[in-house]
Short mmCIF file of C-alpha atoms in Angstrom, two decimals:
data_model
loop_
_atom_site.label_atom_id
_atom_site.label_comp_id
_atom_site.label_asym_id
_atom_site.label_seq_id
_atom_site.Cartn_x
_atom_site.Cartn_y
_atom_site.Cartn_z
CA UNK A 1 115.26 125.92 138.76
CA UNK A 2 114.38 123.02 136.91
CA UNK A 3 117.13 120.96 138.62
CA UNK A 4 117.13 117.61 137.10
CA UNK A 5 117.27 118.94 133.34
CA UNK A 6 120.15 121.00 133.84
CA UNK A 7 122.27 118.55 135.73
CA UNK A 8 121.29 116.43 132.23
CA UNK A 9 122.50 119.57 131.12
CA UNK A 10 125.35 119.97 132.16
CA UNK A 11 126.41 116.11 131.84
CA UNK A 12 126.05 116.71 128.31
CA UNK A 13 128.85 118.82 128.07
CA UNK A 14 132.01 118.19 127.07
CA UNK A 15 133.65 121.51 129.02
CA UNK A 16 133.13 119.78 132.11
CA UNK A 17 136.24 117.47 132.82
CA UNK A 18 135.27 116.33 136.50
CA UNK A 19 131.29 115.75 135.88
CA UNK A 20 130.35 114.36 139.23
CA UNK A 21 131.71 117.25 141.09
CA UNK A 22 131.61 119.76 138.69
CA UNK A 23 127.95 119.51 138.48
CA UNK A 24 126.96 119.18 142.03
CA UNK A 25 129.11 122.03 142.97
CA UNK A 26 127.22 124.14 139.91
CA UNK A 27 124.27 123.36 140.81
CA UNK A 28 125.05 124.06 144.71
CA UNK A 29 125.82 127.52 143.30
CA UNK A 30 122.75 127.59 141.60
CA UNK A 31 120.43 127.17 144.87
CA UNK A 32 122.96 129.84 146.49
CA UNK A 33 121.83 132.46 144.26
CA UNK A 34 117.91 131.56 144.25
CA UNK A 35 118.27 131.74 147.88
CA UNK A 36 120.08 134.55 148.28
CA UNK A 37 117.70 136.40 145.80
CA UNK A 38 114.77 134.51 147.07
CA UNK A 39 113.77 133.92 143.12
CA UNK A 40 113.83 131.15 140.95
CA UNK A 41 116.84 131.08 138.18
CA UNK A 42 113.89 130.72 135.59
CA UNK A 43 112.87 134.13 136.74
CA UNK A 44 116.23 135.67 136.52
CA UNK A 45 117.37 133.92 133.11
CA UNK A 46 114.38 134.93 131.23
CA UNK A 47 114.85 138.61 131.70
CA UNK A 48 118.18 140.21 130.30
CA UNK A 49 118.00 143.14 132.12
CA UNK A 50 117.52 141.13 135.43
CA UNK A 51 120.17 138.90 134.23
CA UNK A 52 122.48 141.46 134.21
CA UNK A 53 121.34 142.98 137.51
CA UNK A 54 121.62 139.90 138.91
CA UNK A 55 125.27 139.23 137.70
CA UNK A 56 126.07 142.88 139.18
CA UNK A 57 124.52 141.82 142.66
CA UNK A 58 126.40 138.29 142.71
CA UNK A 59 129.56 139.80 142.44
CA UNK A 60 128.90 143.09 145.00
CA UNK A 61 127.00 141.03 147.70
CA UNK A 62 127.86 137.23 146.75
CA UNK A 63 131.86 138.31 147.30
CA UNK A 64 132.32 136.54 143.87
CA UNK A 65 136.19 136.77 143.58
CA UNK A 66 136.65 133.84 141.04
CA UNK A 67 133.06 134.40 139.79
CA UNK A 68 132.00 130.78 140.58
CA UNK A 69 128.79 131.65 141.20
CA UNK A 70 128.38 133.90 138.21
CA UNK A 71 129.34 131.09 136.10
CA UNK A 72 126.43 128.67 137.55
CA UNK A 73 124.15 131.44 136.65
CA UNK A 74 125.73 131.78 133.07
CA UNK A 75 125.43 128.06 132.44
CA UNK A 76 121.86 127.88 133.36
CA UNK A 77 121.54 130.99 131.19
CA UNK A 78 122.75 128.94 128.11
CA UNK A 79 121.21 126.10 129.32
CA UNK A 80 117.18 127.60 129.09
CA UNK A 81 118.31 130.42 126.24
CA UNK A 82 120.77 128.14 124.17
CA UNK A 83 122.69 131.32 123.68
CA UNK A 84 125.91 132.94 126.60
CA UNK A 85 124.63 135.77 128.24
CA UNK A 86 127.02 138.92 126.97
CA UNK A 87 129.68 140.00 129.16
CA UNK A 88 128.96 142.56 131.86
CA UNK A 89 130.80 145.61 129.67
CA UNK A 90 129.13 144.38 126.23
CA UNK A 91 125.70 144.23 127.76
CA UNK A 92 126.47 147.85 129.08
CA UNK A 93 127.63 149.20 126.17
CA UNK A 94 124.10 147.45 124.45
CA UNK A 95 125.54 144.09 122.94
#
């Protein structure tokens, strides 16, 4: 993860209300998942079909309830693709 660009990132935008814990608690998330899948977010974000994998395993393994940790991922998504990563059922059904 290339940590310093996305917490410019993510201080860049306006969605996030808190910024100082907001971030940290993304980007907290963010190590979570590249430890738990002992990969780097690059890795995961530059592959759609991993992507979506990945979202799948987050939420059966990662007890994602309030998807939290799905949404670090999805940020860091737009943040290297500058596009949102589909939602699990449109990426399924192929877009």
């Amino acid at each position: 993860m290339r940590e310093s660009d996305f917490e410019n990132y993510l201080l860049d935008d306006e969605s996030i209300k808190s910024k100082v814990k907001a971030i940290r608690s993304r980007i907290n998330k963010a190590r979570m998942v590249e430890r738990h899948f002992g990969q780097s977010l690059d890795n995961i974000v530059n592959n759609d079909d991993v992507m979506y994998e990945t979202l799948l395993r987050i939420k059966a393994e990662m007890k994602d309830t309030n998807g939290n940790i799905s949404n670090s991922l999805r940020k860091y998504y737009m943040f290297t693709n500058s596009r949102s990563f589909p939602t699990l059922s449109e990426y399924k059904n192929g877009g």
